[in-house]
């Protein structure tokens, strides 16, 4: 079994309902066991140009799972759940009903055309780092170091719900 960290986010539709449904579906996925679900945070949308206060705010958090399936199979599960919840990829970092990113997969460091591990932008995202710390204060982001140190340096704001 491998311990993995999945980040969730949503800034369109019934955000919390969608997140709850997605977490429940993940827990019911064969080969996936839910270990922890973080608190949910209200966060301003981060766009290429920085914080976009005109965009709908996100709800963000992480789930920790133990899984017997491989990283690509888990990504397939995550992308299937996004599609089931109406994810439309209209623009880069566009608003979305559900986003499920694979942050860490058992400490793996890898990159191919579909999947980069750990997630290449997690190190700078308080909306990932803070909830991750809530469920694992000793977390380490492979290749980057202790999540607590990365969180201290991350500038984006998060407000616990
Ligand atoms: N660790 C990862 N987790 C999720 N998707 C990944 C990962 N590494 C690479 N990808 C690829 O990224 C592609 C784009 O994903 P998506 O549209 O969700 O990006 P995003 O969530 O908007 O932006 P970001 O990647 O900055 O979080 C996906 O099709 C997927 O194949
Ligand atoms: N607050 C917030 N901003 C974002 C988010 C997100 O989950 N939360 N996801 C993005 C692309 O993955 C881009 N911007």
Short mmCIF file of C-alpha atoms and ligand atoms in Angstrom, two decimals:
data_model
loop_
_atom_site.label_atom_id
_atom_site.label_comp_id
_atom_site.label_asym_id
_atom_site.label_seq_id
_atom_site.Cartn_x
_atom_site.Cartn_y
_atom_site.Cartn_z
CA UNK A 1 0.00 0.00 0.00
CA UNK A 2 1.10 3.58 -0.71
CA UNK A 3 0.19 6.71 1.21
CA UNK A 4 -0.89 9.52 -1.10
CA UNK A 5 -2.04 13.12 -0.65
CA UNK A 6 -4.80 14.52 -2.87
CA UNK A 7 -5.67 18.24 -2.90
CA UNK A 8 -9.22 19.32 -3.64
CA UNK A 9 -10.51 22.65 -4.79
CA UNK A 10 -13.73 24.13 -6.13
CA UNK A 11 -14.91 27.64 -6.91
CA UNK A 12 -18.03 27.05 -8.97
CA UNK A 13 -21.43 25.60 -8.08
CA UNK A 14 -22.29 23.99 -4.76
CA UNK A 15 -18.65 23.80 -3.75
CA UNK A 16 -18.96 22.01 -0.40
CA UNK A 17 -21.59 19.57 -1.67
CA UNK A 18 -19.32 18.68 -4.59
CA UNK A 19 -16.29 18.27 -2.35
CA UNK A 20 -18.18 16.06 0.10
CA UNK A 21 -19.45 13.88 -2.76
CA UNK A 22 -16.00 13.60 -4.31
CA UNK A 23 -14.36 12.65 -1.00
CA UNK A 24 -17.07 10.05 -0.39
CA UNK A 25 -16.61 8.63 -3.90
CA UNK A 26 -12.85 8.46 -3.39
CA UNK A 27 -13.35 6.58 -0.12
CA UNK A 28 -15.59 4.10 -1.92
CA UNK A 29 -13.11 3.52 -4.74
CA UNK A 30 -11.75 -0.05 -4.79
CA UNK A 31 -8.10 0.00 -3.76
CA UNK A 32 -8.40 3.36 -2.01
CA UNK A 33 -8.77 3.79 1.76
CA UNK A 34 -9.40 7.21 3.31
CA UNK A 35 -6.89 7.99 6.08
CA UNK A 36 -7.65 11.65 6.83
CA UNK A 37 -9.67 14.61 5.53
CA UNK A 38 -8.38 18.09 6.31
CA UNK A 39 -10.43 21.07 7.40
CA UNK A 40 -11.81 23.12 4.50
CA UNK A 41 -10.40 26.57 3.77
CA UNK A 42 -11.84 29.60 1.98
CA UNK A 43 -9.17 30.90 -0.38
CA UNK A 44 -9.05 33.66 -3.02
CA UNK A 45 -8.56 32.47 -6.60
CA UNK A 46 -4.91 32.49 -7.64
CA UNK A 47 -4.48 33.26 -11.34
CA UNK A 48 -1.39 33.77 -13.49
CA UNK A 49 -1.40 37.43 -12.52
CA UNK A 50 -1.74 36.70 -8.79
CA UNK A 51 -4.82 36.87 -6.59
CA UNK A 52 -7.99 37.48 -8.61
CA UNK A 53 -10.53 38.93 -6.21
CA UNK A 54 -13.06 39.18 -9.04
CA UNK A 55 -13.13 35.39 -9.49
CA UNK A 56 -15.29 33.24 -7.20
CA UNK A 57 -13.47 32.16 -4.04
CA UNK A 58 -12.34 28.55 -3.65
CA UNK A 59 -12.86 25.95 -1.03
CA UNK A 60 -9.64 23.98 -0.61
CA UNK A 61 -8.33 21.09 1.43
CA UNK A 62 -6.56 17.74 1.20
CA UNK A 63 -7.34 14.10 1.76
CA UNK A 64 -4.77 11.47 2.72
CA UNK A 65 -5.36 7.98 1.36
CA UNK A 66 -3.70 4.55 1.48
CA UNK A 67 -3.91 2.93 -1.92
CA UNK A 68 -2.98 -0.29 -3.67
CA UNK A 69 -3.37 1.19 -7.15
CA UNK A 70 -0.54 2.95 -8.94
CA UNK A 71 -0.19 6.71 -9.35
CA UNK A 72 -1.48 6.81 -12.92
CA UNK A 73 -4.50 4.71 -11.98
CA UNK A 74 -5.19 7.07 -9.08
CA UNK A 75 -4.92 10.05 -11.44
CA UNK A 76 -7.46 8.34 -13.69
CA UNK A 77 -9.80 8.06 -10.68
CA UNK A 78 -9.32 11.74 -9.82
CA UNK A 79 -9.93 12.91 -13.38
CA UNK A 80 -13.01 10.69 -13.62
CA UNK A 81 -14.42 12.30 -10.49
CA UNK A 82 -13.69 15.77 -11.89
CA UNK A 83 -15.59 14.89 -15.06
CA UNK A 84 -18.50 13.41 -13.09
CA UNK A 85 -18.81 16.73 -11.32
CA UNK A 86 -18.92 18.81 -14.46
CA UNK A 87 -15.30 19.93 -14.69
CA UNK A 88 -14.88 22.05 -17.81
CA UNK A 89 -11.37 23.03 -18.89
CA UNK A 90 -12.08 26.29 -20.69
CA UNK A 91 -8.94 28.23 -19.81
CA UNK A 92 -5.72 27.81 -17.88
CA UNK A 93 -6.49 28.01 -14.15
CA UNK A 94 -10.08 28.72 -15.05
CA UNK A 95 -12.90 28.49 -12.54
CA UNK A 96 -13.97 24.92 -11.86
CA UNK A 97 -16.61 22.84 -10.15
CA UNK A 98 -13.97 20.41 -8.87
CA UNK A 99 -10.20 20.06 -9.06
CA UNK A 100 -8.42 17.01 -7.66
CA UNK A 101 -4.63 17.15 -7.82
CA UNK A 102 -2.24 14.36 -6.82
CA UNK A 103 0.20 16.16 -4.53
CA UNK A 104 2.34 13.29 -3.24
CA UNK A 105 2.36 9.58 -4.01
CA UNK A 106 4.48 7.76 -1.45
CA UNK A 107 7.34 10.22 -1.85
CA UNK A 108 7.75 9.45 -5.53
CA UNK A 109 9.62 11.90 -7.76
CA UNK A 110 8.73 11.38 -11.42
CA UNK A 111 7.49 13.17 -14.51
CA UNK A 112 5.85 12.07 -17.71
CA UNK A 113 3.39 13.59 -20.14
CA UNK A 114 0.42 12.93 -17.83
CA UNK A 115 1.75 13.08 -14.31
CA UNK A 116 4.42 14.98 -12.40
CA UNK A 117 5.17 13.96 -8.81
CA UNK A 118 5.19 15.60 -6.46
CA UNK A 119 2.75 18.19 -7.87
CA UNK A 120 5.08 20.87 -9.30
CA UNK A 121 3.27 23.85 -7.75
CA UNK A 122 2.28 22.44 -4.36
CA UNK A 123 5.41 23.88 -2.69
CA UNK A 124 4.14 27.47 -3.15
CA UNK A 125 0.43 26.97 -2.40
CA UNK A 126 -0.76 27.72 1.13
CA UNK A 127 -4.14 26.34 0.02
CA UNK A 128 -2.42 22.96 -0.26
CA UNK A 129 0.30 23.26 2.40
CA UNK A 130 -1.88 24.48 5.27
CA UNK A 131 -4.54 21.72 5.13
CA UNK A 132 -1.77 19.15 4.59
CA UNK A 133 -0.09 20.32 7.79
CA UNK A 134 -3.42 20.08 9.63
CA UNK A 135 -3.54 16.33 8.97
CA UNK A 136 0.21 15.65 9.02
CA UNK A 137 2.37 18.18 10.92
CA UNK A 138 5.50 16.24 9.99
CA UNK A 139 4.75 16.14 6.25
CA UNK A 140 7.65 16.45 3.80
CA UNK A 141 7.28 17.44 0.15
CA UNK A 142 9.78 15.29 -1.80
CA UNK A 143 12.59 17.38 -3.25
CA UNK A 144 11.40 20.49 -1.43
CA UNK A 145 11.54 19.70 2.31
CA UNK A 146 9.32 20.04 5.38
CA UNK A 147 5.81 21.25 4.55
CA UNK A 148 5.86 23.40 7.72
CA UNK A 149 8.79 25.41 6.32
CA UNK A 150 7.20 25.71 2.88
CA UNK A 151 3.94 26.86 4.48
CA UNK A 152 5.76 29.58 6.42
CA UNK A 153 7.13 30.95 3.14
CA UNK A 154 3.89 30.67 1.14
CA UNK A 155 2.13 34.02 0.76
CA UNK A 156 -1.38 33.22 -0.44
CA UNK A 157 -4.08 33.69 2.20
CA UNK A 158 -6.25 30.92 3.56
CA UNK A 159 -9.13 31.24 6.01
CA UNK A 160 -10.35 28.15 7.84
CA UNK A 161 -14.13 27.68 7.48
N1 LIG B 1 0.39 15.75 -9.85
C1 LIG B 1 -0.61 15.98 -10.73
N2 LIG B 1 -1.90 16.01 -10.31
C2 LIG B 1 -2.90 16.26 -11.21
N3 LIG B 1 -2.72 16.47 -12.54
C3 LIG B 1 -1.45 16.45 -12.97
C4 LIG B 1 -0.35 16.21 -12.10
N4 LIG B 1 0.81 16.23 -12.82
C5 LIG B 1 0.45 16.49 -14.07
N5 LIG B 1 -0.90 16.61 -14.20
C6 LIG B 1 -1.60 16.89 -15.47
O1 LIG B 1 -2.03 18.25 -15.45
C7 LIG B 1 -3.07 18.37 -16.43
C8 LIG B 1 -3.84 19.63 -16.20
O2 LIG B 1 -4.49 19.47 -14.96
P1 LIG B 1 -5.51 20.61 -14.51
O3 LIG B 1 -6.23 21.16 -15.69
O4 LIG B 1 -6.29 20.07 -13.36
O5 LIG B 1 -4.49 21.71 -14.00
P2 LIG B 1 -4.88 22.80 -12.91
O6 LIG B 1 -5.33 22.06 -11.67
O7 LIG B 1 -5.83 23.77 -13.49
O8 LIG B 1 -3.52 23.54 -12.67
P3 LIG B 1 -2.34 23.08 -11.67
O9 LIG B 1 -1.71 21.89 -12.35
O10 LIG B 1 -1.46 24.28 -11.58
O11 LIG B 1 -2.98 22.70 -10.35
C9 LIG B 1 -3.87 17.09 -16.25
O12 LIG B 1 -4.44 16.69 -17.48
C10 LIG B 1 -2.84 16.07 -15.75
O13 LIG B 1 -2.57 15.09 -16.74
N1 LIG B 2 -7.44 29.59 -4.30
C1 LIG B 2 -7.16 28.73 -5.29
N2 LIG B 2 -6.64 29.19 -6.44
C2 LIG B 2 -6.34 28.29 -7.43
C3 LIG B 2 -6.58 26.93 -7.28
C4 LIG B 2 -7.13 26.49 -6.05
O1 LIG B 2 -7.37 25.28 -5.84
N3 LIG B 2 -7.41 27.41 -5.10
N4 LIG B 2 -6.25 26.05 -8.27
C5 LIG B 2 -5.68 26.48 -9.39
C6 LIG B 2 -5.29 25.51 -10.42
O2 LIG B 2 -5.11 24.23 -9.90
C7 LIG B 2 -5.42 27.88 -9.64
N5 LIG B 2 -5.80 28.74 -8.59
#
